[in-house]
mmCIF file of C-alpha atoms and ligand atoms in Angstrom:
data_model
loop_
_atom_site.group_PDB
_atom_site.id
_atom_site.type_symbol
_atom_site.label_atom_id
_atom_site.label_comp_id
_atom_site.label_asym_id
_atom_site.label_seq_id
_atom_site.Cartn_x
_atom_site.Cartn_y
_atom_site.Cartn_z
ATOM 1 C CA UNK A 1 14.714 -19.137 -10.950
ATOM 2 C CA UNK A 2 15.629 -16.255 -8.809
ATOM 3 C CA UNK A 3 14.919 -16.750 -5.126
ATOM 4 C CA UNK A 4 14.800 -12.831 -4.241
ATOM 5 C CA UNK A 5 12.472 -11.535 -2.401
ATOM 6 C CA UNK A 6 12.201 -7.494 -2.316
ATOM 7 C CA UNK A 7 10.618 -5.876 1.099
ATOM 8 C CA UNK A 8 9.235 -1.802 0.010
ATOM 9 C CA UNK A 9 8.672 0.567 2.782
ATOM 10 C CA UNK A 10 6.701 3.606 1.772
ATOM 11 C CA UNK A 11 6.634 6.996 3.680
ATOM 12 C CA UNK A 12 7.143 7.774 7.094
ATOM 13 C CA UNK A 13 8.170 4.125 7.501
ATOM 14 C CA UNK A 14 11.864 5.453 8.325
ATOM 15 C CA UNK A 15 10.709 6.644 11.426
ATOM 16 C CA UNK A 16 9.347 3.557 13.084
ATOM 17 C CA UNK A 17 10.646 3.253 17.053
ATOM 18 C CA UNK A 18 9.777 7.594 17.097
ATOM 19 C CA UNK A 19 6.547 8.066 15.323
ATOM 20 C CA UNK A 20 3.291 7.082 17.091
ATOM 21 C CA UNK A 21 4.407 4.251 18.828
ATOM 22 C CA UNK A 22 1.108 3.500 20.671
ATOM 23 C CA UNK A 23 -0.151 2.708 17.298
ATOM 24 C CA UNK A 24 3.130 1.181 15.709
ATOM 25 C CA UNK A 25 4.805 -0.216 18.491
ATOM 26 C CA UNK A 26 8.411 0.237 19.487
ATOM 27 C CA UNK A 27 10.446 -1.538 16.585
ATOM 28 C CA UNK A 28 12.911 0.688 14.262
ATOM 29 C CA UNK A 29 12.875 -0.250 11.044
ATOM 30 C CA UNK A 30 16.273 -0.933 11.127
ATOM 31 C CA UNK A 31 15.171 -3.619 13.800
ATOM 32 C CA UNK A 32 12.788 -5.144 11.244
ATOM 33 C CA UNK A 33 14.957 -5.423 8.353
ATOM 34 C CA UNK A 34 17.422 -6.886 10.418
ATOM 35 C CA UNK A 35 14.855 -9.831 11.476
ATOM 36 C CA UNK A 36 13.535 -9.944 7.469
ATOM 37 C CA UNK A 37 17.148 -10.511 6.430
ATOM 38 C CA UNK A 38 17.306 -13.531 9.512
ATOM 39 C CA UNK A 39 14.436 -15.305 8.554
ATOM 40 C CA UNK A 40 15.223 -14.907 4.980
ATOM 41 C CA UNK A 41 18.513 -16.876 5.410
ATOM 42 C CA UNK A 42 17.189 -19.425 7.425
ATOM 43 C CA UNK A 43 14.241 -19.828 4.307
ATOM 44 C CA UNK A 44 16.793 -19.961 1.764
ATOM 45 C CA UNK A 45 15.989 -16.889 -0.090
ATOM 46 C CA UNK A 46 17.554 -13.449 -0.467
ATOM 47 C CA UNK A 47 15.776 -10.269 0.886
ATOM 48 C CA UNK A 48 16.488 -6.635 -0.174
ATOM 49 C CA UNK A 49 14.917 -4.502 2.249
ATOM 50 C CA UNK A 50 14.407 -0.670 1.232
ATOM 51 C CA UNK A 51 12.405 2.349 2.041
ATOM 52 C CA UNK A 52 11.466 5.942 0.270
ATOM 53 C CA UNK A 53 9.011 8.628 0.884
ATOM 54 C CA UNK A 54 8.922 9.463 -2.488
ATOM 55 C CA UNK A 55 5.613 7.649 -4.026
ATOM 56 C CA UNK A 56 7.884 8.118 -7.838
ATOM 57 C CA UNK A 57 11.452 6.253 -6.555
ATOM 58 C CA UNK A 58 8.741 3.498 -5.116
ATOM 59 C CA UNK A 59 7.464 2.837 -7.932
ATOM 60 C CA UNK A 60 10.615 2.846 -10.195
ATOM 61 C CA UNK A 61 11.774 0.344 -7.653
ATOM 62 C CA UNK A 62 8.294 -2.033 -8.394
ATOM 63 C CA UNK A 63 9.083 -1.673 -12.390
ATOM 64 C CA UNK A 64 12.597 -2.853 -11.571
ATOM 65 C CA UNK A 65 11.299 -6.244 -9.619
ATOM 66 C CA UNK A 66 10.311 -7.051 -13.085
ATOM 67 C CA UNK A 67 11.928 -10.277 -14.150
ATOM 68 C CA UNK A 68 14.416 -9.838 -11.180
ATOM 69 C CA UNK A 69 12.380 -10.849 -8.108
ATOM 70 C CA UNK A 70 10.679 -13.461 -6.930
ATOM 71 C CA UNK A 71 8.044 -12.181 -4.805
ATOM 72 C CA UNK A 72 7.511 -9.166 -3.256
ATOM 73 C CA UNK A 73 6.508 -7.761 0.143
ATOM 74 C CA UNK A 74 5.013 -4.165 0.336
ATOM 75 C CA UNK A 75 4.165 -1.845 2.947
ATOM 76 C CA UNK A 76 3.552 1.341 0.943
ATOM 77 C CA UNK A 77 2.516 3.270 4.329
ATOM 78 C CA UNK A 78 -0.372 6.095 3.473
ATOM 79 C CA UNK A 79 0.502 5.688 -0.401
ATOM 80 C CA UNK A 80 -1.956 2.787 0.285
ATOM 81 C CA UNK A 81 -4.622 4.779 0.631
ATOM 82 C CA UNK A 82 -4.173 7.092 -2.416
ATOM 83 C CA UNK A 83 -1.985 5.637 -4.947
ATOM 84 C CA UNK A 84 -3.674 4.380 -8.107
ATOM 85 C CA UNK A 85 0.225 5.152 -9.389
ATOM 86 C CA UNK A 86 1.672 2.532 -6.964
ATOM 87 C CA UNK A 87 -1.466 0.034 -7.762
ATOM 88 C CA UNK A 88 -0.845 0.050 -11.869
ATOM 89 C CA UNK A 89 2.813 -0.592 -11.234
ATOM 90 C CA UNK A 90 1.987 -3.474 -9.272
ATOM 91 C CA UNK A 91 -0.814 -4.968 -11.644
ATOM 92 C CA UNK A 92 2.271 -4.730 -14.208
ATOM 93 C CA UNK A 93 4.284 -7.163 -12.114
ATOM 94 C CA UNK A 94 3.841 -10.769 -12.847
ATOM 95 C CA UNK A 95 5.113 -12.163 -9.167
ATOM 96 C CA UNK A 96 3.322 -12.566 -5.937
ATOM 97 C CA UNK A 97 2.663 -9.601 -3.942
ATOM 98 C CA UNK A 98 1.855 -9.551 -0.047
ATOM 99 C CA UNK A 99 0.640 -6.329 1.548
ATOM 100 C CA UNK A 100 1.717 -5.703 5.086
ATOM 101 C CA UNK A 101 0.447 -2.935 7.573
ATOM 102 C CA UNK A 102 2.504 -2.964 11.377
ATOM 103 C CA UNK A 103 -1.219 -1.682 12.103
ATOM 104 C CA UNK A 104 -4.563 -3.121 11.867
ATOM 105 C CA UNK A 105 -5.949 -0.553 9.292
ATOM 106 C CA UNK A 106 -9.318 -1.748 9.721
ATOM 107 C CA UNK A 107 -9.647 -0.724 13.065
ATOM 108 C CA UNK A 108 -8.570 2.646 12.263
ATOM 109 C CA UNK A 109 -9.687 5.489 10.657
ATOM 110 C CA UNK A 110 -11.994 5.215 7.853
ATOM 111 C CA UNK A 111 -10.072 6.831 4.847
ATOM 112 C CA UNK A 112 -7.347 3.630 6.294
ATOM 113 C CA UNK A 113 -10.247 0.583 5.363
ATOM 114 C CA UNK A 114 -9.862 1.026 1.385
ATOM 115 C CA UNK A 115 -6.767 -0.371 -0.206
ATOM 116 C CA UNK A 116 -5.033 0.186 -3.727
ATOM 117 C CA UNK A 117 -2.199 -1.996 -2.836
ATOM 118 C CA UNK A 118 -4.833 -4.927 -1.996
ATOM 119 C CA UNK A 119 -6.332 -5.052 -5.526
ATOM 120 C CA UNK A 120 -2.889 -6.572 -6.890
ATOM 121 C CA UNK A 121 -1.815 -8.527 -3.645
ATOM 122 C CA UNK A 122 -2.033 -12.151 -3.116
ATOM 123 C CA UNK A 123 -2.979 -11.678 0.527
ATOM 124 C CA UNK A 124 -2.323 -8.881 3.296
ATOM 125 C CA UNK A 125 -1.470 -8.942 6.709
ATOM 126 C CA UNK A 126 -2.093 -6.136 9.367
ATOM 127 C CA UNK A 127 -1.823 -5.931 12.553
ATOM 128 C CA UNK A 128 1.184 -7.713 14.204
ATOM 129 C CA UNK A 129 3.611 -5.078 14.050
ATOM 130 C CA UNK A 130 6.638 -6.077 12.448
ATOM 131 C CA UNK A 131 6.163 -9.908 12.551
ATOM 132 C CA UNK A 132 3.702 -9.343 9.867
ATOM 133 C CA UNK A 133 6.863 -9.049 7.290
ATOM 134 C CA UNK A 134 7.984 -12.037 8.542
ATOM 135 C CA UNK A 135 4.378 -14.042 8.061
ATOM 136 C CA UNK A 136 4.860 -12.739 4.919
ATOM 137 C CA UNK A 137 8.465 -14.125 4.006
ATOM 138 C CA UNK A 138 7.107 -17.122 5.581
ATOM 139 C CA UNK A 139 3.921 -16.859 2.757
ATOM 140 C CA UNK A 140 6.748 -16.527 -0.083
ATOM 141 C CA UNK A 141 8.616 -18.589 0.945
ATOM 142 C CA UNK A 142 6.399 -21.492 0.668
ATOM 143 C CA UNK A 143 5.402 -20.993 -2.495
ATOM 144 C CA UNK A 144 9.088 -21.652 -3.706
ATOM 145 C CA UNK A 145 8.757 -24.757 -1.365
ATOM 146 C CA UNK A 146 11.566 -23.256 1.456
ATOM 147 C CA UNK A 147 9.048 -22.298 4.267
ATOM 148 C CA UNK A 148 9.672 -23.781 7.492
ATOM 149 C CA UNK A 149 5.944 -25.598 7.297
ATOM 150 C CA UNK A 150 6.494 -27.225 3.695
HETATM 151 C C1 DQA B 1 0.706 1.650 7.798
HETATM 152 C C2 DQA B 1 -0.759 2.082 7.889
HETATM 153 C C3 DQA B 1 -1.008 3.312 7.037
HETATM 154 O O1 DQA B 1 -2.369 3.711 7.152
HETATM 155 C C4 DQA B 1 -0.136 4.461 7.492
HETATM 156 O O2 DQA B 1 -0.318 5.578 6.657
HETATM 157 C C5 DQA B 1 1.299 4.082 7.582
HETATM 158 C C6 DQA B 1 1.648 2.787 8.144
HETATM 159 C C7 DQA B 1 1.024 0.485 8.765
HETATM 160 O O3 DQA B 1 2.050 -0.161 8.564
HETATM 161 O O4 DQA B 1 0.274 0.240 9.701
HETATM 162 O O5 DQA B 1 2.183 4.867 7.265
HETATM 163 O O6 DQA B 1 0.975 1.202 6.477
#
């Protein structure tokens, strides 16, 4: 069985480090992908990390995880909020799903509190910046028996 494990990034994502960082904190993307692709080694599973702003390429890439991923991890930025596109494409896949948000969406804004992406996850996580994707590898992981806690 494949041990892959694909990380989506939806919009805006690309400009974590720049874009709001009182409310997403200082990491670059580049910075998270780079500790994703760390803890993924020491796990024992391969990550692909990737990002779009385009909701279409997104979800050509969750159709694709089809019978080539193991699990996947998926922060699909504001598409969250409005993509019922994104959420069918997801209730297609038959493999885990874990939501992450750097931010605590619940503590936001109200149009943040509802979730398409949470109908067809396993769990979410939200809140702890970029560790989240790494609780998250961590949640994956374990179900292929690999995580560091057994
Ligand atoms: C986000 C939260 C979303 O509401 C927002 O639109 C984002 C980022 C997060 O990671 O906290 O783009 O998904």
């Amino acid at each position: 069985m494949t041990r892959k494990i694909l990380i989506l990034n939806g919009p805006n994502l690309n400009l974590l480090g720049t874009r709001q960082p009182e409310v997403y904190g200082g990491e670059t993307l580049a910075g998270i992908e780079a500790a994703c692709a760390g803890r993924g080694e020491a796990l024992g599973v391969e990550v692909e990390f990737r990002q779009s702003n385009s909701e279409g390429e997104l979800v050509d890439w969750i159709q694709q995880a089809r019978g080539t991923c193991a699990a996947l991890i998926i922060n699909a930025g504001a598409y969250t909020h409005t993509s019922v596109a994104i959420l069918d494409a997801l209730l297609a896949l038959d493999i885990p799903i874990y939501e992450v948000h750097l931010s605590n969406i619940h503590r936001r804004e109200d149009f943040r509190h509802n979730s398409y992406v949470s109908k067809a996850a396993e769990g979410m996580i939200c809140g702890f910046g970029g560790f989240g994707y790494l609780m998250a590898l961590e949640a994956a992981a374990r179900r292929f028996g690999t995580s560091s806690e057994g």
